[in-house]
Amino acid sequence: MKPTPDLPDPMNDTILTVEEVAKLLHLEPSTIYTKVESGEIPGAFRLGDDAEGKRPPLRFSKRVLMEWIQKEATRP
């Protein structure tokens, strides 16, 4: 089965938590959530079911995130 373009290939990617992305970008976790909701940070997705009325935790594709960082760093 081929992975969908929106989701990372779990066999060739590392999955990061909000806290790990916050450390990587030197931002607060709350800022990460805000930037994901506004579409500023790519590679975010949720895994699992909506158990007990709670949303599944936000996760990130490290590959997508690193590509985005590199693209942003080389922007004029």
PDB file of N, CA and C in Angstrom:
ATOM      1  N   MET A   1       0.844  -1.181   0.000  1.00  0.00           N
ATOM      2  CA  MET A   1       0.000   0.000   0.000  1.00  0.00           C
ATOM      3  C   MET A   1       0.886   1.240   0.000  1.00  0.00           C
ATOM      4  N   LYS A   2       0.588   2.169  -0.883  1.00  0.00           N
ATOM      5  CA  LYS A   2       1.354   3.405  -0.994  1.00  0.00           C
ATOM      6  C   LYS A   2       0.800   4.448  -0.031  1.00  0.00           C
ATOM      7  N   PRO A   3       1.683   5.194   0.690  1.00  0.00           N
ATOM      8  CA  PRO A   3       1.174   6.194   1.626  1.00  0.00           C
ATOM      9  C   PRO A   3       0.510   7.348   0.888  1.00  0.00           C
ATOM     10  N   THR A   4      -0.458   7.976   1.537  1.00  0.00           N
ATOM     11  CA  THR A   4      -1.105   9.141   0.942  1.00  0.00           C
ATOM     12  C   THR A   4      -0.141  10.321   1.009  1.00  0.00           C
ATOM     13  N   PRO A   5      -0.279  11.295   0.105  1.00  0.00           N
ATOM     14  CA  PRO A   5       0.652  12.434   0.108  1.00  0.00           C
ATOM     15  C   PRO A   5       0.578  13.271   1.385  1.00  0.00           C
ATOM     16  N   ASP A   6      -0.578  13.247   2.075  1.00  0.00           N
ATOM     17  CA  ASP A   6      -0.748  14.071   3.263  1.00  0.00           C
ATOM     18  C   ASP A   6      -0.087  13.486   4.505  1.00  0.00           C
ATOM     19  N   LEU A   7       0.140  12.192   4.498  1.00  0.00           N
ATOM     20  CA  LEU A   7       0.710  11.538   5.668  1.00  0.00           C
ATOM     21  C   LEU A   7       2.123  11.060   5.375  1.00  0.00           C
ATOM     22  N   PRO A   8       2.991  11.090   6.374  1.00  0.00           N
ATOM     23  CA  PRO A   8       4.352  10.602   6.161  1.00  0.00           C
ATOM     24  C   PRO A   8       4.376   9.098   5.999  1.00  0.00           C
ATOM     25  N   ASP A   9       5.385   8.619   5.329  1.00  0.00           N
ATOM     26  CA  ASP A   9       5.597   7.175   5.217  1.00  0.00           C
ATOM     27  C   ASP A   9       6.260   6.740   6.515  1.00  0.00           C
ATOM     28  N   PRO A  10       5.572   6.010   7.385  1.00  0.00           N
ATOM     29  CA  PRO A  10       6.129   5.666   8.688  1.00  0.00           C
ATOM     30  C   PRO A  10       7.391   4.815   8.602  1.00  0.00           C
ATOM     31  N   MET A  11       7.622   4.195   7.463  1.00  0.00           N
ATOM     32  CA  MET A  11       8.817   3.372   7.306  1.00  0.00           C
ATOM     33  C   MET A  11      10.051   4.219   6.988  1.00  0.00           C
ATOM     34  N   ASN A  12       9.849   5.453   6.541  1.00  0.00           N
ATOM     35  CA  ASN A  12      10.962   6.298   6.128  1.00  0.00           C
ATOM     36  C   ASN A  12      10.923   7.671   6.791  1.00  0.00           C
ATOM     37  N   ASP A  13      10.345   7.757   7.950  1.00  0.00           N
ATOM     38  CA  ASP A  13      10.202   9.058   8.596  1.00  0.00           C
ATOM     39  C   ASP A  13      10.260   8.885  10.110  1.00  0.00           C
ATOM     40  N   THR A  14      10.527   9.983  10.777  1.00  0.00           N
ATOM     41  CA  THR A  14      10.479  10.040  12.231  1.00  0.00           C
ATOM     42  C   THR A  14       9.283  10.887  12.601  1.00  0.00           C
ATOM     43  N   ILE A  15       8.552  10.477  13.609  1.00  0.00           N
ATOM     44  CA  ILE A  15       7.385  11.204  14.069  1.00  0.00           C
ATOM     45  C   ILE A  15       7.775  11.986  15.315  1.00  0.00           C
ATOM     46  N   LEU A  16       7.456  13.283  15.314  1.00  0.00           N
ATOM     47  CA  LEU A  16       7.801  14.171  16.426  1.00  0.00           C
ATOM     48  C   LEU A  16       6.549  14.601  17.180  1.00  0.00           C
ATOM     49  N   THR A  17       6.715  14.879  18.463  1.00  0.00           N
ATOM     50  CA  THR A  17       5.641  15.428  19.298  1.00  0.00           C
ATOM     51  C   THR A  17       5.671  16.950  19.229  1.00  0.00           C
ATOM     52  N   VAL A  18       4.637  17.569  19.752  1.00  0.00           N
ATOM     53  CA  VAL A  18       4.583  19.029  19.822  1.00  0.00           C
ATOM     54  C   VAL A  18       5.770  19.559  20.626  1.00  0.00           C
ATOM     55  N   GLU A  19       6.087  18.901  21.714  1.00  0.00           N
ATOM     56  CA  GLU A  19       7.192  19.343  22.566  1.00  0.00           C
ATOM     57  C   GLU A  19       8.526  19.281  21.822  1.00  0.00           C
ATOM     58  N   GLU A  20       8.722  18.223  21.036  1.00  0.00           N
ATOM     59  CA  GLU A  20       9.963  18.096  20.268  1.00  0.00           C
ATOM     60  C   GLU A  20      10.062  19.178  19.192  1.00  0.00           C
ATOM     61  N   VAL A  21       8.949  19.473  18.543  1.00  0.00           N
ATOM     62  CA  VAL A  21       8.937  20.530  17.522  1.00  0.00           C
ATOM     63  C   VAL A  21       9.170  21.890  18.177  1.00  0.00           C
ATOM     64  N   ALA A  22       8.580  22.107  19.330  1.00  0.00           N
ATOM     65  CA  ALA A  22       8.778  23.369  20.048  1.00  0.00           C
ATOM     66  C   ALA A  22      10.259  23.578  20.368  1.00  0.00           C
ATOM     67  N   LYS A  23      10.927  22.537  20.837  1.00  0.00           N
ATOM     68  CA  LYS A  23      12.365  22.642  21.124  1.00  0.00           C
ATOM     69  C   LYS A  23      13.148  22.914  19.856  1.00  0.00           C
ATOM     70  N   LEU A  24      12.822  22.206  18.787  1.00  0.00           N
ATOM     71  CA  LEU A  24      13.516  22.359  17.516  1.00  0.00           C
ATOM     72  C   LEU A  24      13.394  23.786  16.983  1.00  0.00           C
ATOM     73  N   LEU A  25      12.213  24.384  17.115  1.00  0.00           N
ATOM     74  CA  LEU A  25      11.964  25.723  16.583  1.00  0.00           C
ATOM     75  C   LEU A  25      12.160  26.831  17.617  1.00  0.00           C
ATOM     76  N   HIS A  26      12.534  26.454  18.837  1.00  0.00           N
ATOM     77  CA  HIS A  26      12.729  27.426  19.925  1.00  0.00           C
ATOM     78  C   HIS A  26      11.466  28.253  20.157  1.00  0.00           C
ATOM     79  N   LEU A  27      10.344  27.543  20.247  1.00  0.00           N
ATOM     80  CA  LEU A  27       9.052  28.166  20.499  1.00  0.00           C
ATOM     81  C   LEU A  27       8.355  27.431  21.639  1.00  0.00           C
ATOM     82  N   GLU A  28       7.338  28.044  22.177  1.00  0.00           N
ATOM     83  CA  GLU A  28       6.516  27.399  23.199  1.00  0.00           C
ATOM     84  C   GLU A  28       5.546  26.421  22.528  1.00  0.00           C
ATOM     85  N   PRO A  29       5.196  25.322  23.199  1.00  0.00           N
ATOM     86  CA  PRO A  29       4.223  24.398  22.616  1.00  0.00           C
ATOM     87  C   PRO A  29       2.912  25.085  22.212  1.00  0.00           C
ATOM     88  N   SER A  30       2.444  26.033  22.995  1.00  0.00           N
ATOM     89  CA  SER A  30       1.194  26.733  22.642  1.00  0.00           C
ATOM     90  C   SER A  30       1.333  27.480  21.317  1.00  0.00           C
ATOM     91  N   THR A  31       2.524  27.993  21.029  1.00  0.00           N
ATOM     92  CA  THR A  31       2.767  28.679  19.764  1.00  0.00           C
ATOM     93  C   THR A  31       2.728  27.687  18.600  1.00  0.00           C
ATOM     94  N   ILE A  32       3.212  26.479  18.835  1.00  0.00           N
ATOM     95  CA  ILE A  32       3.171  25.442  17.799  1.00  0.00           C
ATOM     96  C   ILE A  32       1.719  25.158  17.428  1.00  0.00           C
ATOM     97  N   TYR A  33       0.860  24.967  18.431  1.00  0.00           N
ATOM     98  CA  TYR A  33      -0.561  24.710  18.157  1.00  0.00           C
ATOM     99  C   TYR A  33      -1.173  25.854  17.346  1.00  0.00           C
ATOM    100  N   THR A  34      -0.884  27.084  17.732  1.00  0.00           N
ATOM    101  CA  THR A  34      -1.420  28.251  17.037  1.00  0.00           C
ATOM    102  C   THR A  34      -0.962  28.282  15.585  1.00  0.00           C
ATOM    103  N   LYS A  35       0.322  28.027  15.365  1.00  0.00           N
ATOM    104  CA  LYS A  35       0.870  28.071  14.007  1.00  0.00           C
ATOM    105  C   LYS A  35       0.364  26.908  13.145  1.00  0.00           C
ATOM    106  N   VAL A  36       0.098  25.781  13.740  1.00  0.00           N
ATOM    107  CA  VAL A  36      -0.483  24.659  12.990  1.00  0.00           C
ATOM    108  C   VAL A  36      -1.907  25.010  12.577  1.00  0.00           C
ATOM    109  N   GLU A  37      -2.683  25.548  13.515  1.00  0.00           N
ATOM    110  CA  GLU A  37      -4.074  25.908  13.220  1.00  0.00           C
ATOM    111  C   GLU A  37      -4.162  26.962  12.117  1.00  0.00           C
ATOM    112  N   SER A  38      -3.186  27.866  12.041  1.00  0.00           N
ATOM    113  CA  SER A  38      -3.205  28.911  11.013  1.00  0.00           C
ATOM    114  C   SER A  38      -2.550  28.453   9.710  1.00  0.00           C
ATOM    115  N   GLY A  39      -2.020  27.226   9.701  1.00  0.00           N
ATOM    116  CA  GLY A  39      -1.407  26.695   8.497  1.00  0.00           C
ATOM    117  C   GLY A  39       0.030  27.113   8.277  1.00  0.00           C
ATOM    118  N   GLU A  40       0.655  27.702   9.278  1.00  0.00           N
ATOM    119  CA  GLU A  40       2.039  28.182   9.139  1.00  0.00           C
ATOM    120  C   GLU A  40       3.075  27.062   9.251  1.00  0.00           C
ATOM    121  N   ILE A  41       2.752  25.993   9.943  1.00  0.00           N
ATOM    122  CA  ILE A  41       3.690  24.885  10.111  1.00  0.00           C
ATOM    123  C   ILE A  41       3.096  23.646   9.451  1.00  0.00           C
ATOM    124  N   PRO A  42       3.811  23.045   8.494  1.00  0.00           N
ATOM    125  CA  PRO A  42       3.305  21.859   7.808  1.00  0.00           C
ATOM    126  C   PRO A  42       3.696  20.561   8.524  1.00  0.00           C
ATOM    127  N   GLY A  43       3.175  19.467   8.022  1.00  0.00           N
ATOM    128  CA  GLY A  43       3.581  18.148   8.497  1.00  0.00           C
ATOM    129  C   GLY A  43       2.867  17.662   9.733  1.00  0.00           C
ATOM    130  N   ALA A  44       1.827  18.381  10.167  1.00  0.00           N
ATOM    131  CA  ALA A  44       1.111  17.996  11.384  1.00  0.00           C
ATOM    132  C   ALA A  44      -0.036  17.051  11.053  1.00  0.00           C
ATOM    133  N   PHE A  45      -0.283  16.099  11.945  1.00  0.00           N
ATOM    134  CA  PHE A  45      -1.396  15.173  11.795  1.00  0.00           C
ATOM    135  C   PHE A  45      -1.724  14.600  13.164  1.00  0.00           C
ATOM    136  N   ARG A  46      -2.864  13.954  13.246  1.00  0.00           N
ATOM    137  CA  ARG A  46      -3.294  13.319  14.498  1.00  0.00           C
ATOM    138  C   ARG A  46      -3.433  11.824  14.271  1.00  0.00           C
ATOM    139  N   LEU A  47      -3.003  11.042  15.255  1.00  0.00           N
ATOM    140  CA  LEU A  47      -3.112   9.587  15.195  1.00  0.00           C
ATOM    141  C   LEU A  47      -4.088   9.103  16.247  1.00  0.00           C
ATOM    142  N   GLY A  48      -4.903   8.146  15.890  1.00  0.00           N
ATOM    143  CA  GLY A  48      -5.785   7.538  16.870  1.00  0.00           C
ATOM    144  C   GLY A  48      -7.209   8.026  16.771  1.00  0.00           C
ATOM    145  N   ASP A  49      -8.026   7.502  17.676  1.00  0.00           N
ATOM    146  CA  ASP A  49      -9.443   7.830  17.722  1.00  0.00           C
ATOM    147  C   ASP A  49      -9.702   8.957  18.702  1.00  0.00           C
ATOM    148  N   ASP A  50     -10.882   9.528  18.578  1.00  0.00           N
ATOM    149  CA  ASP A  50     -11.319  10.582  19.487  1.00  0.00           C
ATOM    150  C   ASP A  50     -11.885   9.913  20.739  1.00  0.00           C
ATOM    151  N   ALA A  51     -10.995   9.389  21.593  1.00  0.00           N
ATOM    152  CA  ALA A  51     -11.401   8.643  22.781  1.00  0.00           C
ATOM    153  C   ALA A  51     -11.831   9.580  23.900  1.00  0.00           C
ATOM    154  N   GLU A  52     -12.937   9.255  24.523  1.00  0.00           N
ATOM    155  CA  GLU A  52     -13.439   9.992  25.687  1.00  0.00           C
ATOM    156  C   GLU A  52     -13.570  11.480  25.435  1.00  0.00           C
ATOM    157  N   GLY A  53     -13.921  11.861  24.226  1.00  0.00           N
ATOM    158  CA  GLY A  53     -14.121  13.268  23.913  1.00  0.00           C
ATOM    159  C   GLY A  53     -12.842  14.071  23.762  1.00  0.00           C
ATOM    160  N   LYS A  54     -11.696  13.407  23.794  1.00  0.00           N
ATOM    161  CA  LYS A  54     -10.415  14.105  23.642  1.00  0.00           C
ATOM    162  C   LYS A  54      -9.895  13.921  22.225  1.00  0.00           C
ATOM    163  N   ARG A  55      -9.306  14.977  21.689  1.00  0.00           N
ATOM    164  CA  ARG A  55      -8.693  14.874  20.364  1.00  0.00           C
ATOM    165  C   ARG A  55      -7.393  14.091  20.486  1.00  0.00           C
ATOM    166  N   PRO A  56      -7.072  13.299  19.487  1.00  0.00           N
ATOM    167  CA  PRO A  56      -5.786  12.581  19.510  1.00  0.00           C
ATOM    168  C   PRO A  56      -4.631  13.579  19.518  1.00  0.00           C
ATOM    169  N   PRO A  57      -3.486  13.184  20.054  1.00  0.00           N
ATOM    170  CA  PRO A  57      -2.350  14.097  20.112  1.00  0.00           C
ATOM    171  C   PRO A  57      -1.852  14.490  18.727  1.00  0.00           C
ATOM    172  N   LEU A  58      -1.370  15.701  18.627  1.00  0.00           N
ATOM    173  CA  LEU A  58      -0.795  16.210  17.394  1.00  0.00           C
ATOM    174  C   LEU A  58       0.602  15.639  17.234  1.00  0.00           C
ATOM    175  N   ARG A  59       0.919  15.190  16.038  1.00  0.00           N
ATOM    176  CA  ARG A  59       2.242  14.661  15.719  1.00  0.00           C
ATOM    177  C   ARG A  59       2.722  15.318  14.432  1.00  0.00           C
ATOM    178  N   PHE A  60       4.030  15.215  14.177  1.00  0.00           N
ATOM    179  CA  PHE A  60       4.625  15.858  13.011  1.00  0.00           C
ATOM    180  C   PHE A  60       5.535  14.904  12.265  1.00  0.00           C
ATOM    181  N   SER A  61       5.544  15.042  10.963  1.00  0.00           N
ATOM    182  CA  SER A  61       6.510  14.350  10.131  1.00  0.00           C
ATOM    183  C   SER A  61       7.812  15.140  10.179  1.00  0.00           C
ATOM    184  N   LYS A  62       8.865  14.524  10.683  1.00  0.00           N
ATOM    185  CA  LYS A  62      10.150  15.217  10.760  1.00  0.00           C
ATOM    186  C   LYS A  62      10.660  15.550   9.359  1.00  0.00           C
ATOM    187  N   ARG A  63      10.455  14.647   8.418  1.00  0.00           N
ATOM    188  CA  ARG A  63      10.914  14.889   7.051  1.00  0.00           C
ATOM    189  C   ARG A  63      10.247  16.133   6.460  1.00  0.00           C
ATOM    190  N   VAL A  64       8.927  16.228   6.582  1.00  0.00           N
ATOM    191  CA  VAL A  64       8.193  17.381   6.051  1.00  0.00           C
ATOM    192  C   VAL A  64       8.622  18.651   6.764  1.00  0.00           C
ATOM    193  N   LEU A  65       8.767  18.573   8.069  1.00  0.00           N
ATOM    194  CA  LEU A  65       9.153  19.736   8.859  1.00  0.00           C
ATOM    195  C   LEU A  65      10.551  20.230   8.480  1.00  0.00           C
ATOM    196  N   MET A  66      11.494  19.307   8.320  1.00  0.00           N
ATOM    197  CA  MET A  66      12.868  19.699   7.972  1.00  0.00           C
ATOM    198  C   MET A  66      12.936  20.281   6.557  1.00  0.00           C
ATOM    199  N   GLU A  67      12.157  19.744   5.638  1.00  0.00           N
ATOM    200  CA  GLU A  67      12.100  20.307   4.285  1.00  0.00           C
ATOM    201  C   GLU A  67      11.555  21.726   4.331  1.00  0.00           C
ATOM    202  N   TRP A  68      10.534  21.950   5.143  1.00  0.00           N
ATOM    203  CA  TRP A  68       9.945  23.276   5.292  1.00  0.00           C
ATOM    204  C   TRP A  68      10.948  24.251   5.907  1.00  0.00           C
ATOM    205  N   ILE A  69      11.666  23.821   6.936  1.00  0.00           N
ATOM    206  CA  ILE A  69      12.672  24.682   7.568  1.00  0.00           C
ATOM    207  C   ILE A  69      13.735  25.070   6.551  1.00  0.00           C
ATOM    208  N   GLN A  70      14.204  24.106   5.779  1.00  0.00           N
ATOM    209  CA  GLN A  70      15.237  24.396   4.771  1.00  0.00           C
ATOM    210  C   GLN A  70      14.700  25.382   3.722  1.00  0.00           C
ATOM    211  N   LYS A  71      13.473  25.189   3.283  1.00  0.00           N
ATOM    212  CA  LYS A  71      12.865  26.086   2.304  1.00  0.00           C
ATOM    213  C   LYS A  71      12.743  27.495   2.883  1.00  0.00           C
ATOM    214  N   GLU A  72      12.283  27.590   4.122  1.00  0.00           N
ATOM    215  CA  GLU A  72      12.112  28.896   4.774  1.00  0.00           C
ATOM    216  C   GLU A  72      13.460  29.589   4.976  1.00  0.00           C
ATOM    217  N   ALA A  73      14.486  28.819   5.269  1.00  0.00           N
ATOM    218  CA  ALA A  73      15.816  29.395   5.514  1.00  0.00           C
ATOM    219  C   ALA A  73      16.445  29.961   4.248  1.00  0.00           C
ATOM    220  N   THR A  74      16.036  29.445   3.095  1.00  0.00           N
ATOM    221  CA  THR A  74      16.619  29.915   1.848  1.00  0.00           C
ATOM    222  C   THR A  74      15.735  30.908   1.122  1.00  0.00           C
ATOM    223  N   ARG A  75      14.611  31.275   1.724  1.00  0.00           N
ATOM    224  CA  ARG A  75      13.714  32.277   1.129  1.00  0.00           C
ATOM    225  C   ARG A  75      14.383  33.632   1.131  1.00  0.00           C
ATOM    226  N   PRO A  76      14.220  34.380   0.030  1.00  0.00           N
ATOM    227  CA  PRO A  76      14.822  35.727  -0.005  1.00  0.00           C
ATOM    228  C   PRO A  76      14.169  36.697   0.950  1.00  0.00           C
TER     229      PRO A  76
END
